[in-house]
Tab-separated table of C-alpha atoms in Angstrom:
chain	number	residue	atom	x	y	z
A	89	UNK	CA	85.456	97.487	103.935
A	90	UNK	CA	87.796	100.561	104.185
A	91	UNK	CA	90.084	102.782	102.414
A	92	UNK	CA	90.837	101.040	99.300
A	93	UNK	CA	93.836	103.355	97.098
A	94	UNK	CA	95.491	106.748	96.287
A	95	UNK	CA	97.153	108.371	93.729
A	96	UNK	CA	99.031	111.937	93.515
A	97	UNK	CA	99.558	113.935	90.148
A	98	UNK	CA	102.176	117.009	90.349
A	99	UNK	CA	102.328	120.093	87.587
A	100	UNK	CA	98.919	118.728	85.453
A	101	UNK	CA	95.420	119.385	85.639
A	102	UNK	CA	94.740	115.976	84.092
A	103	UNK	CA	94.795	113.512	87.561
A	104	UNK	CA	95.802	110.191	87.548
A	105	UNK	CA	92.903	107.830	89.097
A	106	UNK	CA	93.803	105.528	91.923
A	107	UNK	CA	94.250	101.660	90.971
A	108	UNK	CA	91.507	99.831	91.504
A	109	UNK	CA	88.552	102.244	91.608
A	110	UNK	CA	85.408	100.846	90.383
A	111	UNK	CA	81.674	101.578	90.036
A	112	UNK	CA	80.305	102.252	93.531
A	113	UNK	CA	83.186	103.339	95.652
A	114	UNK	CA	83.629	106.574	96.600
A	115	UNK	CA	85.910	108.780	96.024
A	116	UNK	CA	87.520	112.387	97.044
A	117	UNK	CA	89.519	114.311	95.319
A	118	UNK	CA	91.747	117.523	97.014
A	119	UNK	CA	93.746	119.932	95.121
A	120	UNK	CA	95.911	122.448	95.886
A	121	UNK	CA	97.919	125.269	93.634
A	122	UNK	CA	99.929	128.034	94.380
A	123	UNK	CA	98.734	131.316	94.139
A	124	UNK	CA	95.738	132.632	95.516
A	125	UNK	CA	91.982	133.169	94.069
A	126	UNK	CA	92.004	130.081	92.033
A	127	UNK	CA	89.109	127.842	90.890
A	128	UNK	CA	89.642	124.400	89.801
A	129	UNK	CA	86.485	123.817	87.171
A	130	UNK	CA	83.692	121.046	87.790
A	131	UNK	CA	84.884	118.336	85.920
A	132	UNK	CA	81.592	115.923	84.739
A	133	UNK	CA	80.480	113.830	87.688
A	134	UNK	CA	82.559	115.312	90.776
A	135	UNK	CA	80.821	117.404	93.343
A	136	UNK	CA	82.583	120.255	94.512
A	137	UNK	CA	82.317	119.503	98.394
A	138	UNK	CA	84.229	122.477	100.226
A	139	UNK	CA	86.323	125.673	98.601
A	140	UNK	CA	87.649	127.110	96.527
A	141	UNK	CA	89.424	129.239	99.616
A	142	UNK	CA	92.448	130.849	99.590
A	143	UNK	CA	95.736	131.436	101.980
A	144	UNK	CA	97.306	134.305	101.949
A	145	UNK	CA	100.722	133.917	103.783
A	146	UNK	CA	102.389	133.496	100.838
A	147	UNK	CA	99.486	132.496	98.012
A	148	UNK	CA	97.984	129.268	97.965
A	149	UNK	CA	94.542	127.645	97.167
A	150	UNK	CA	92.555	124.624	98.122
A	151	UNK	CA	89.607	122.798	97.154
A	152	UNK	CA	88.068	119.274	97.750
A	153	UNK	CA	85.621	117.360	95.451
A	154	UNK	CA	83.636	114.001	95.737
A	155	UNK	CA	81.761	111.285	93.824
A	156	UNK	CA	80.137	108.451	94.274
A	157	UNK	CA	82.252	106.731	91.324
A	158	UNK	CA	80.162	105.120	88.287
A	159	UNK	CA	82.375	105.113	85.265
A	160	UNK	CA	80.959	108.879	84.097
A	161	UNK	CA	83.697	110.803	85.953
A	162	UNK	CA	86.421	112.962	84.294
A	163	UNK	CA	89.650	113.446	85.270
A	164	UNK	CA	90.658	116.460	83.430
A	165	UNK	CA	90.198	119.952	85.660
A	166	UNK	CA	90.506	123.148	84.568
A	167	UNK	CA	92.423	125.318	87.124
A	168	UNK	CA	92.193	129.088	86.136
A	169	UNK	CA	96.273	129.031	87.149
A	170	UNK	CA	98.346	126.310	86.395
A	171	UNK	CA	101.310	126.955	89.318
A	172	UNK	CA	102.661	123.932	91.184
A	173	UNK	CA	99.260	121.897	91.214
A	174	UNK	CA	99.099	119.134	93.230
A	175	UNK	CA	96.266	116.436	93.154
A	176	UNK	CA	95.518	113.787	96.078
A	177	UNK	CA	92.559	111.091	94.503
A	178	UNK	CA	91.538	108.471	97.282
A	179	UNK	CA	88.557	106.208	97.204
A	180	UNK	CA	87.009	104.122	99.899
A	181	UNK	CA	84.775	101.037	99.616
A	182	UNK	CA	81.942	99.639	101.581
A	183	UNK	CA	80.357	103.281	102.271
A	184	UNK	CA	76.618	104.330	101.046
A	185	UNK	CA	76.308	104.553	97.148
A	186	UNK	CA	72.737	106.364	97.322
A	187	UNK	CA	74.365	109.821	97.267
A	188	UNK	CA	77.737	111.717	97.655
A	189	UNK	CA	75.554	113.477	100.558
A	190	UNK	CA	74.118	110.832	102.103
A	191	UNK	CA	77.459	109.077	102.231
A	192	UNK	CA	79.122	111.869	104.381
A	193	UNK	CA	78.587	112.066	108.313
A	194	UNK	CA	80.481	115.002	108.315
A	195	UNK	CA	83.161	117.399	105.746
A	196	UNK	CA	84.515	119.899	107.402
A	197	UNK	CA	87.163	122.983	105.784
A	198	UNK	CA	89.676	124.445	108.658
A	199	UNK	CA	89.122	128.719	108.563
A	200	UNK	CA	92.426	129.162	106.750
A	201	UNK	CA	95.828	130.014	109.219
A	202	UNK	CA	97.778	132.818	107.453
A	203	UNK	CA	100.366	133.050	109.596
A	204	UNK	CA	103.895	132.611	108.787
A	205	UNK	CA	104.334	129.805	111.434
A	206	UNK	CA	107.416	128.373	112.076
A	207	UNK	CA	108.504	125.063	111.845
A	208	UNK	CA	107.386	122.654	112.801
A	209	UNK	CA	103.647	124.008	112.291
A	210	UNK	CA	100.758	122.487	113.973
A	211	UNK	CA	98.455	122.248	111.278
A	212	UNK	CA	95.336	121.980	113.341
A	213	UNK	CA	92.204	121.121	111.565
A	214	UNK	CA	88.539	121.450	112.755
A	215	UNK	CA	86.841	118.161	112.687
A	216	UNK	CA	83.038	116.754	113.564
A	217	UNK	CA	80.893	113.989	114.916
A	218	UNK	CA	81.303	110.595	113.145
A	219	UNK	CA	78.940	107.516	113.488
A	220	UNK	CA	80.099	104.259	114.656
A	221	UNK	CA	82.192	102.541	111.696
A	222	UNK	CA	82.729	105.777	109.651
A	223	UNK	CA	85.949	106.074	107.831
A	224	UNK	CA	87.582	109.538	108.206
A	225	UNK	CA	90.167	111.131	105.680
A	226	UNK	CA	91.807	114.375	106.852
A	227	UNK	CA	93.880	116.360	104.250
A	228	UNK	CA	96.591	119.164	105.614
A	229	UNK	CA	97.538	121.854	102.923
A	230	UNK	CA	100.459	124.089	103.764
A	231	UNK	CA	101.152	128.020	102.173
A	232	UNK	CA	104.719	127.909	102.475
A	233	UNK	CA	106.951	130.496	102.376
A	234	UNK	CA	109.551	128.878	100.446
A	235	UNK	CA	109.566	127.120	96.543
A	236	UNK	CA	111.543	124.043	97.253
A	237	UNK	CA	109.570	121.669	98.821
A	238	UNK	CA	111.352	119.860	101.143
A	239	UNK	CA	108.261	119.632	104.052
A	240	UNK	CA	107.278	116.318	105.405
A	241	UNK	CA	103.905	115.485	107.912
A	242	UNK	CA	103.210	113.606	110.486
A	243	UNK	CA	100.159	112.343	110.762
A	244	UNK	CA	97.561	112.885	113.439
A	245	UNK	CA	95.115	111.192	116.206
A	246	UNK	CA	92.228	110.437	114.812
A	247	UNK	CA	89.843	108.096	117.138
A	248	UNK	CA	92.477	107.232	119.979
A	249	UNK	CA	94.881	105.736	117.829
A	250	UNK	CA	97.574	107.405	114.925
A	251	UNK	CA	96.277	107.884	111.288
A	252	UNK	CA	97.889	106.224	108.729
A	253	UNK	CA	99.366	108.681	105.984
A	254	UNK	CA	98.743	107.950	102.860
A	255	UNK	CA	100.195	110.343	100.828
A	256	UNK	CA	102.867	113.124	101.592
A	257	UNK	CA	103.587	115.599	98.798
A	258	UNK	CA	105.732	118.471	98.587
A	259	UNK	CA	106.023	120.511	95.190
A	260	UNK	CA	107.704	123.061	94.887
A	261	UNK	CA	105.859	125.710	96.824
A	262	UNK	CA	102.840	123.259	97.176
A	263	UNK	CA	102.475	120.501	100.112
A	264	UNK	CA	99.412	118.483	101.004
A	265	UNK	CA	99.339	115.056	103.197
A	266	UNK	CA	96.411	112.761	103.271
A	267	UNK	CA	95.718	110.640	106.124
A	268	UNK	CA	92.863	108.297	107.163
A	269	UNK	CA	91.712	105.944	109.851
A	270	UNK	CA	88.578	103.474	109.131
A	271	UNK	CA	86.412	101.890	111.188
A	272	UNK	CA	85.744	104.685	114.227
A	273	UNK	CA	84.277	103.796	117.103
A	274	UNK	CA	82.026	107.397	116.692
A	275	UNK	CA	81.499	110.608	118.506
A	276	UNK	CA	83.127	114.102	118.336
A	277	UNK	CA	86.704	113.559	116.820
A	278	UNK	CA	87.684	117.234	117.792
A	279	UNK	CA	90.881	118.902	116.253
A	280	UNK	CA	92.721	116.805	114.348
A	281	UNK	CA	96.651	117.748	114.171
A	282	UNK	CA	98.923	116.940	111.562
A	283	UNK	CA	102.990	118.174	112.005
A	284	UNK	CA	104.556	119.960	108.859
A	285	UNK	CA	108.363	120.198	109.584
A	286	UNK	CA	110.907	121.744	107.201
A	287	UNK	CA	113.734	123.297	109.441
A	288	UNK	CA	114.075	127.071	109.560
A	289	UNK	CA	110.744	127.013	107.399
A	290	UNK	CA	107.657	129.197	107.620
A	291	UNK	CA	104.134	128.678	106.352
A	292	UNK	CA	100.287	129.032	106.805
A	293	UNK	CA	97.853	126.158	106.392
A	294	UNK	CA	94.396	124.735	106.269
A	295	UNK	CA	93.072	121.323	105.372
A	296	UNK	CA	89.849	119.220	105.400
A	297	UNK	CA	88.193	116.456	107.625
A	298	UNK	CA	85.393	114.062	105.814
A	299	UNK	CA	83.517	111.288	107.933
A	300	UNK	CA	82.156	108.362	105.577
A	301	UNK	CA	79.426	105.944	106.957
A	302	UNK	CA	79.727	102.523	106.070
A	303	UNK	CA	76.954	100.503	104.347
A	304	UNK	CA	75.464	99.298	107.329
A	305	UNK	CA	75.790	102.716	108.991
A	306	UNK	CA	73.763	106.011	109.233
A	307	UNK	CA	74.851	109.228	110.327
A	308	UNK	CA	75.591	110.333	113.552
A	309	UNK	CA	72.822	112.027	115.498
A	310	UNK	CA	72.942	113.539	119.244
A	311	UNK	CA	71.828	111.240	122.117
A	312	UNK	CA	67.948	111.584	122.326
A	313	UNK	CA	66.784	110.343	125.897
A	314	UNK	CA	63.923	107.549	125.364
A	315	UNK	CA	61.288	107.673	127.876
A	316	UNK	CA	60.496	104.741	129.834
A	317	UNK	CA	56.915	103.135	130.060
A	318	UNK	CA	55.092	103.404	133.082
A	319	UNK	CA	55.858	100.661	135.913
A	320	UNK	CA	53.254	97.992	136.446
A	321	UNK	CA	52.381	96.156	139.556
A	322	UNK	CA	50.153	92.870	139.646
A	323	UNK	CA	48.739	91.486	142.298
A	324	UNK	CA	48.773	94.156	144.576
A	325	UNK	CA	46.297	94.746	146.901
């Protein structure tokens, strides 16, 4: 089981869910708004997971929420600015349902870049240790310095192999990408680099990494060394 949908609202506060979520599948939801210092809300039965935070390049602000979906959620936020907000809403089946925390190996927030980088900008994001069979999502937000759009992402490594994107949206002075990869073999997944290109284009970025173990799973622990038993000898005179 693996990432199952994704859907992306522009200019409304009120997200559109992803088709086919259902009880027991969970889900993440990343926004992003121009202008700095902004909070989202906590809309009933989301977790806020990482942020707000801010970039300051230009003015931009991030945040990323979770759930273990059961029918209860809301999908009505209430952003304290209202200025180019985009929404990213994934969900992922076959992970633990017990909690949103016991579900997570790992969610990680990149320290916020506020550099007007050129393009194309490395959007580098700081990553962890996943557990055999974890499914990771990584989400690259830009602060550009221009209003219109017009920036596209690659997506990056993740586990050996290219990400699949699966979402890409630039709004006005807003741009987020979501990418995933399920199944990971496990272990430190280190940096994680997305490419935002928009030629003769400036802007600063940050972004999140989540690791979610599968059903059958458990979180990823450091190698503990197992002592052996003592050596027997029979018969020995």
């Amino acid at each position: 089981m693996a990432f199952g949908d994704i859907a992306t609202t522009t200019n409304s506060a009120t997200a559109t869910p992803p088709t086919g979520l259902s009880n027991g599948h969970l889900a993440l939801a990343a926004w992003c708004c121009d202008f700095g210092g902004i909070s989202f809300g906590s809309p009933t039965g989301w977790t806020l997971l990482l942020g707000p935070s801010s970039l300051t390049f230009d003015g931009q602000s991030f945040a990323l929420y979770g759930c273990i979906y059961d029918s209860t959620q809301s999908f009505v936020w209430s952003p304290s600015s209202g200025g180019d907000l985009v929404c990213q809403i994934a969900y992922w089946t076959g992970r633990v349902t017990t909690s949103l925390a016991a579900a997570l190996s790992f969610s990680t927030q990149t320290t916020p870049d506020n550099n007007g980088n050129n393009s194309p900008v490395l959007v580098n994001l700081t990553s962890g240790t996943a557990a055999s069979g974890d499914d990771v999502a990584a989400f690259g937000i830009l602060d550009a310095g221009n209003g219109s759009g017009g920036w596209s992402f690659t997506p990056p490594i993740i586990d050996g192999g290219l990400a699949d994107e699966r979402a890409d949206t630039s709004f006005n002075w807003s741009n987020m990408s979501c990418a995933t990869k399920d199944n990971v073999s496990g272990g430190a997944l280190g940096t994680l680099t997305f490419t935002a290109t928009n030629v003769g284009q400036q802007a600063g970025f940050s972004g999140f990494v989540v690791s979610m173990i599968s059903a059958g799973g458990a979180p990823a622990t450091p190698d503990i060394p197992v002592p052996m038993p003592p050596t027997c000898f029979f018969g020995m005179l």
